[in-house]
PDB file of C-alpha atoms in Angstrom:
ATOM      1  CA  MET A1028     101.671  85.318  50.033  1.00  0.00           C
ATOM      2  CA  LYS A1029     100.453  84.956  53.594  1.00  0.00           C
ATOM      3  CA  ALA A1030      96.733  86.769  54.693  1.00  0.00           C
ATOM      4  CA  ALA A1031      97.765  89.491  56.478  1.00  0.00           C
ATOM      5  CA  LYS A1032      96.017  89.680  60.459  1.00  0.00           C
ATOM      6  CA  TYR A1033      93.807  91.839  61.811  1.00  0.00           C
ATOM      7  CA  VAL A1034      90.670  92.791  63.260  1.00  0.00           C
ATOM      8  CA  SER A1035      87.949  95.797  61.698  1.00  0.00           C
ATOM      9  CA  ALA A1036      86.710  98.517  64.078  1.00  0.00           C
ATOM     10  CA  ALA A1037      83.266  97.169  63.575  1.00  0.00           C
ATOM     11  CA  ASP A1038      84.166  94.156  65.136  1.00  0.00           C
ATOM     12  CA  VAL A1039      85.790  95.915  68.001  1.00  0.00           C
ATOM     13  CA  ALA A1040      82.303  98.181  67.902  1.00  0.00           C
ATOM     14  CA  ARG A1041      80.228  94.688  68.571  1.00  0.00           C
ATOM     15  CA  SER A1042      82.400  93.363  70.753  1.00  0.00           C
ATOM     16  CA  ALA A1043      82.219  92.922  75.069  1.00  0.00           C
ATOM     17  CA  ALA A1044      85.360  94.849  75.737  1.00  0.00           C
ATOM     18  CA  PHE A1045      83.865  97.974  73.744  1.00  0.00           C
ATOM     19  CA  ASP A1046      80.501  97.562  74.959  1.00  0.00           C
ATOM     20  CA  PRO A1047      79.535 100.721  77.564  1.00  0.00           C
ATOM     21  CA  ASP A1048      77.271  97.927  79.596  1.00  0.00           C
ATOM     22  CA  THR A1049      80.706  96.115  80.179  1.00  0.00           C
ATOM     23  CA  PRO A1050      82.311  97.199  83.111  1.00  0.00           C
ATOM     24  CA  ALA A1051      86.282  98.126  82.134  1.00  0.00           C
ATOM     25  CA  PRO A1052      89.230  96.389  84.433  1.00  0.00           C
ATOM     26  CA  PRO A1053      89.499  98.842  87.694  1.00  0.00           C
ATOM     27  CA  ARG A1054      92.038 101.293  87.242  1.00  0.00           C
ATOM     28  CA  TYR A1055      94.706 100.838  90.295  1.00  0.00           C
ATOM     29  CA  ASP A1056      95.156 103.997  92.035  1.00  0.00           C
ATOM     30  CA  PRO A1057      99.172 104.742  92.463  1.00  0.00           C
ATOM     31  CA  GLY A1058      98.382 107.646  94.903  1.00  0.00           C
ATOM     32  CA  PRO A1059     100.095 111.120  94.258  1.00  0.00           C
ATOM     33  CA  PRO A1060     101.929 112.047  92.450  1.00  0.00           C
ATOM     34  CA  PHE A1061     100.751 109.382  90.272  1.00  0.00           C
ATOM     35  CA  GLY A1062      97.607 109.906  89.625  1.00  0.00           C
ATOM     36  CA  ALA A1063      97.016 110.263  85.957  1.00  0.00           C
ATOM     37  CA  LEU A1064      98.682 106.761  85.001  1.00  0.00           C
ATOM     38  CA  ASP A1065      96.349 105.175  83.473  1.00  0.00           C
ATOM     39  CA  VAL A1066      97.760 101.378  85.504  1.00  0.00           C
ATOM     40  CA  ARG A1067      94.970  99.182  85.478  1.00  0.00           C
ATOM     41  CA  PRO A1068      95.100  95.012  83.870  1.00  0.00           C
ATOM     42  CA  GLY A1069      94.912  94.471  80.161  1.00  0.00           C
ATOM     43  CA  ARG A1070      96.966  97.743  79.803  1.00  0.00           C
ATOM     44  CA  VAL A1071     101.632  98.617  79.499  1.00  0.00           C
ATOM     45  CA  VAL A1072     103.077 101.495  80.306  1.00  0.00           C
ATOM     46  CA  LEU A1073     106.423 102.472  79.383  1.00  0.00           C
ATOM     47  CA  ILE A1074     109.400 104.125  81.614  1.00  0.00           C
ATOM     48  CA  GLY A1075     112.206 105.545  79.677  1.00  0.00           C
ATOM     49  CA  ALA A1076     114.543 108.173  81.000  1.00  0.00           C
ATOM     50  CA  PRO A1077     118.150 107.661  80.943  1.00  0.00           C
ATOM     51  CA  PRO A1078     120.638 105.744  83.010  1.00  0.00           C
ATOM     52  CA  GLY A1079     120.511 107.508  86.549  1.00  0.00           C
ATOM     53  CA  ALA A1080     117.882 109.277  86.790  1.00  0.00           C
ATOM     54  CA  GLY A1081     115.384 107.704  89.419  1.00  0.00           C
ATOM     55  CA  LYS A1082     113.816 104.904  86.963  1.00  0.00           C
ATOM     56  CA  THR A1083     113.251 101.866  89.494  1.00  0.00           C
ATOM     57  CA  ALA A1084     113.234 103.985  92.245  1.00  0.00           C
ATOM     58  CA  LEU A1085     109.839 105.297  90.219  1.00  0.00           C
ATOM     59  CA  VAL A1086     108.553 102.145  89.143  1.00  0.00           C
ATOM     60  CA  LEU A1087     107.970 101.015  92.859  1.00  0.00           C
ATOM     61  CA  GLN A1088     106.949 103.827  94.618  1.00  0.00           C
ATOM     62  CA  LEU A1089     104.543 103.698  92.394  1.00  0.00           C
ATOM     63  CA  ALA A1090     103.878  99.671  92.502  1.00  0.00           C
ATOM     64  CA  ALA A1091     104.046 100.763  96.371  1.00  0.00           C
ATOM     65  CA  GLY A1092     101.522 103.273  95.859  1.00  0.00           C
ATOM     66  CA  VAL A1093      99.339 100.634  94.237  1.00  0.00           C
ATOM     67  CA  LEU A1094      99.540  97.793  96.396  1.00  0.00           C
ATOM     68  CA  GLN A1095      98.271 101.101  99.586  1.00  0.00           C
ATOM     69  CA  GLN A1096      95.542 101.977  97.431  1.00  0.00           C
ATOM     70  CA  GLN A1097      94.819  98.213  96.621  1.00  0.00           C
ATOM     71  CA  ALA A1098      94.804  95.409  98.944  1.00  0.00           C
ATOM     72  CA  ASP A1099      93.239  93.154  96.881  1.00  0.00           C
ATOM     73  CA  VAL A1100      96.831  93.431  93.868  1.00  0.00           C
ATOM     74  CA  ARG A1101      99.645  91.674  94.003  1.00  0.00           C
ATOM     75  CA  ALA A1102     102.780  92.739  92.346  1.00  0.00           C
ATOM     76  CA  VAL A1103     105.770  90.884  90.920  1.00  0.00           C
ATOM     77  CA  ILE A1104     108.915  93.210  90.092  1.00  0.00           C
ATOM     78  CA  GLY A1105     111.201  91.687  87.512  1.00  0.00           C
ATOM     79  CA  ASN A1106     114.299  93.910  88.495  1.00  0.00           C
ATOM     80  CA  VAL A1107     117.521  92.407  86.597  1.00  0.00           C
ATOM     81  CA  GLU A1108     120.272  95.138  88.519  1.00  0.00           C
ATOM     82  CA  MET A1109     119.052  94.741  92.145  1.00  0.00           C
ATOM     83  CA  ALA A1110     119.215  91.996  94.968  1.00  0.00           C
ATOM     84  CA  PRO A1111     115.466  92.278  96.204  1.00  0.00           C
ATOM     85  CA  ALA A1112     117.448  93.262  99.358  1.00  0.00           C
ATOM     86  CA  ASP A1113     118.119  96.320  97.228  1.00  0.00           C
ATOM     87  CA  LEU A1114     114.908  96.701  96.011  1.00  0.00           C
ATOM     88  CA  LEU A1115     113.042  96.600  99.561  1.00  0.00           C
ATOM     89  CA  ALA A1116     115.148  99.050 100.722  1.00  0.00           C
ATOM     90  CA  LYS A1117     113.897 101.898  98.592  1.00  0.00           C
ATOM     91  CA  VAL A1118     110.533 100.558  99.483  1.00  0.00           C
ATOM     92  CA  ALA A1119     111.320 100.450 102.755  1.00  0.00           C
ATOM     93  CA  ALA A1120     112.429 103.811 102.948  1.00  0.00           C
ATOM     94  CA  ARG A1121     109.488 105.343 100.969  1.00  0.00           C
ATOM     95  CA  LEU A1122     106.726 104.213 103.618  1.00  0.00           C
ATOM     96  CA  ALA A1123     109.100 105.005 106.607  1.00  0.00           C
ATOM     97  CA  GLY A1124     110.681 108.539 105.487  1.00  0.00           C
ATOM     98  CA  LEU A1125     113.600 107.418 106.025  1.00  0.00           C
ATOM     99  CA  PRO A1126     116.509 107.750 103.114  1.00  0.00           C
ATOM    100  CA  VAL A1127     117.214 105.622 100.814  1.00  0.00           C
ATOM    101  CA  ALA A1128     120.797 104.851 101.726  1.00  0.00           C
ATOM    102  CA  ALA A1129     120.587 105.221 105.292  1.00  0.00           C
ATOM    103  CA  VAL A1130     118.451 102.062 104.708  1.00  0.00           C
ATOM    104  CA  SER A1131     120.193 100.383 102.275  1.00  0.00           C
ATOM    105  CA  ASP A1132     124.050 101.170 104.044  1.00  0.00           C
ATOM    106  CA  LYS A1133     122.499 100.424 107.489  1.00  0.00           C
ATOM    107  CA  THR A1134     123.870 103.709 109.156  1.00  0.00           C
ATOM    108  CA  LEU A1135     120.195 104.429 111.062  1.00  0.00           C
ATOM    109  CA  ASN A1136     120.424 106.297 114.536  1.00  0.00           C
ATOM    110  CA  ALA A1137     117.795 104.446 116.992  1.00  0.00           C
ATOM    111  CA  ALA A1138     115.242 106.494 115.748  1.00  0.00           C
ATOM    112  CA  GLN A1139     115.013 105.753 112.261  1.00  0.00           C
ATOM    113  CA  LYS A1140     115.746 101.794 112.866  1.00  0.00           C
ATOM    114  CA  HIS A1141     112.315 102.104 115.665  1.00  0.00           C
ATOM    115  CA  ARG A1142     110.924 104.004 112.728  1.00  0.00           C
ATOM    116  CA  LEU A1143     111.318 101.272 110.027  1.00  0.00           C
ATOM    117  CA  ARG A1144     110.328  98.698 111.981  1.00  0.00           C
ATOM    118  CA  GLN A1145     107.342 100.390 112.865  1.00  0.00           C
ATOM    119  CA  ALA A1146     106.292 101.058 108.904  1.00  0.00           C
ATOM    120  CA  LEU A1147     107.796  98.173 107.959  1.00  0.00           C
ATOM    121  CA  SER A1148     104.949  96.662 110.447  1.00  0.00           C
ATOM    122  CA  ALA A1149     102.077  98.520 109.171  1.00  0.00           C
ATOM    123  CA  HIS A1150     102.315  97.402 106.654  1.00  0.00           C
ATOM    124  CA  GLN A1151     103.366  93.771 106.427  1.00  0.00           C
ATOM    125  CA  GLY A1152     100.224  93.624 104.527  1.00  0.00           C
ATOM    126  CA  VAL A1153     101.579  95.461 101.572  1.00  0.00           C
ATOM    127  CA  LEU A1154     105.103  93.704 101.850  1.00  0.00           C
ATOM    128  CA  ASP A1155     102.741  90.441 101.856  1.00  0.00           C
ATOM    129  CA  ARG A1156     101.607  91.041  98.358  1.00  0.00           C
ATOM    130  CA  LEU A1157     104.831  92.484  96.644  1.00  0.00           C
ATOM    131  CA  ALA A1158     107.495  89.529  95.216  1.00  0.00           C
ATOM    132  CA  PHE A1159     110.582  90.197  93.196  1.00  0.00           C
ATOM    133  CA  LEU A1160     111.658  87.699  90.255  1.00  0.00           C
ATOM    134  CA  ASP A1161     114.774  85.630  90.915  1.00  0.00           C
ATOM    135  CA  ALA A1162     116.770  85.040  87.419  1.00  0.00           C
ATOM    136  CA  PRO A1163     116.268  83.973  84.540  1.00  0.00           C
ATOM    137  CA  TYR A1164     114.701  88.169  83.414  1.00  0.00           C
ATOM    138  CA  THR A1165     112.425  86.318  80.644  1.00  0.00           C
ATOM    139  CA  LEU A1166     109.087  86.944  79.996  1.00  0.00           C
ATOM    140  CA  SER A1167     107.911  83.168  80.662  1.00  0.00           C
ATOM    141  CA  HIS A1168     109.227  83.111  83.804  1.00  0.00           C
ATOM    142  CA  LEU A1169     108.043  86.732  84.871  1.00  0.00           C
ATOM    143  CA  ALA A1170     104.438  85.205  83.530  1.00  0.00           C
ATOM    144  CA  GLU A1171     105.074  82.011  86.069  1.00  0.00           C
ATOM    145  CA  ALA A1172     105.774  84.014  88.912  1.00  0.00           C
ATOM    146  CA  LEU A1173     102.479  86.317  88.485  1.00  0.00           C
ATOM    147  CA  ASP A1174     100.858  83.302  88.164  1.00  0.00           C
ATOM    148  CA  GLY A1175     102.328  81.383  91.499  1.00  0.00           C
ATOM    149  CA  PHE A1176     102.293  84.731  93.513  1.00  0.00           C
ATOM    150  CA  GLY A1177      98.649  85.290  92.051  1.00  0.00           C
ATOM    151  CA  GLY A1178      99.593  88.279  90.385  1.00  0.00           C
ATOM    152  CA  THR A1179      98.186  91.443  88.791  1.00  0.00           C
ATOM    153  CA  LEU A1180     100.757  94.213  87.933  1.00  0.00           C
ATOM    154  CA  ALA A1181     104.383  92.842  86.441  1.00  0.00           C
ATOM    155  CA  VAL A1182     106.969  95.638  86.667  1.00  0.00           C
ATOM    156  CA  VAL A1183     109.569  94.574  84.284  1.00  0.00           C
ATOM    157  CA  ASP A1184     113.188  96.736  84.972  1.00  0.00           C
ATOM    158  CA  TYR A1185     114.552  97.470  82.558  1.00  0.00           C
ATOM    159  CA  VAL A1186     113.090  95.844  79.450  1.00  0.00           C
ATOM    160  CA  GLN A1187     117.116  95.844  77.289  1.00  0.00           C
ATOM    161  CA  ARG A1188     118.004  93.591  79.943  1.00  0.00           C
ATOM    162  CA  PHE A1189     114.726  91.666  79.971  1.00  0.00           C
ATOM    163  CA  GLY A1190     115.052  88.420  77.419  1.00  0.00           C
ATOM    164  CA  THR A1191     117.893  86.036  75.685  1.00  0.00           C
ATOM    165  CA  ALA A1192     117.347  87.101  71.201  1.00  0.00           C
ATOM    166  CA  LYS A1193     120.990  88.148  70.425  1.00  0.00           C
ATOM    167  CA  ASP A1194     119.824  90.150  67.888  1.00  0.00           C
ATOM    168  CA  MET A1195     118.493  94.069  70.453  1.00  0.00           C
ATOM    169  CA  ARG A1196     115.944  94.726  68.130  1.00  0.00           C
ATOM    170  CA  GLU A1197     114.576  90.948  67.873  1.00  0.00           C
ATOM    171  CA  SER A1198     114.637  91.014  71.630  1.00  0.00           C
ATOM    172  CA  LEU A1199     112.619  94.740  71.726  1.00  0.00           C
ATOM    173  CA  ASP A1200     110.135  93.653  69.373  1.00  0.00           C
ATOM    174  CA  GLY A1201     109.710  89.726  71.515  1.00  0.00           C
ATOM    175  CA  LEU A1202     109.821  91.724  74.160  1.00  0.00           C
ATOM    176  CA  MET A1203     107.241  94.444  73.381  1.00  0.00           C
ATOM    177  CA  THR A1204     104.628  91.550  72.454  1.00  0.00           C
ATOM    178  CA  GLY A1205     105.461  89.649  75.331  1.00  0.00           C
ATOM    179  CA  LEU A1206     104.004  92.648  77.333  1.00  0.00           C
ATOM    180  CA  ARG A1207     101.817  93.087  75.222  1.00  0.00           C
ATOM    181  CA  SER A1208     100.693  89.327  75.748  1.00  0.00           C
ATOM    182  CA  LEU A1209     101.135  89.368  79.298  1.00  0.00           C
ATOM    183  CA  ALA A1210      98.209  93.023  79.812  1.00  0.00           C
ATOM    184  CA  THR A1211      95.975  90.059  77.200  1.00  0.00           C
ATOM    185  CA  ALA A1212      96.231  87.732  79.460  1.00  0.00           C
ATOM    186  CA  GLY A1213      94.940  90.372  82.710  1.00  0.00           C
ATOM    187  CA  ALA A1214      98.005  91.715  84.146  1.00  0.00           C
ATOM    188  CA  ALA A1215      98.919  95.385  83.923  1.00  0.00           C
ATOM    189  CA  VAL A1216     102.597  96.052  83.094  1.00  0.00           C
ATOM    190  CA  VAL A1217     104.069  98.732  83.995  1.00  0.00           C
ATOM    191  CA  ALA A1218     108.313  98.541  81.698  1.00  0.00           C
ATOM    192  CA  VAL A1219     110.426 100.589  81.916  1.00  0.00           C
ATOM    193  CA  SER A1220     112.862 101.848  79.333  1.00  0.00           C
ATOM    194  CA  SER A1221     116.374 103.737  79.475  1.00  0.00           C
TER     195      SER A1221
END
């Protein structure tokens, strides 16, 4: 029989991770209304809701909030269902205080167009630190993108479609293990599930 792997509580108590003199990883403040969420390197935050509940809009707002509050954070968004322009429309609409549909459908009036351009210009630093993952939507590709972009915030939207395993349970088990590995390597991970 193969020996189980574990770490004892006593070993954890003696580790640098638990040492009260060792600083904790910085908590990423996503701003209101997300201040209660503990988003930081080493953590996985899982957000679940039924289809159409606004999970993508929520995690994009959360990521944009983190980028607005912390000038040293870079984020990679892995979204399997929307093109980068559609994702950016959601972020830009929030930054400009405009309806997402008007930005996505390009039905803005002259004043709204001006407001959108001003918001994009004012938040260029945020946009420079935000990237959207191209296919394939796998954890190894996300890890490579995080490394290449210098990202410390990863968004996986959504976990049921991320990966390639045939069996759904095997896929989700492997994906959650992989998300934990990304967090252990130093990323703050926000994952979306329906």
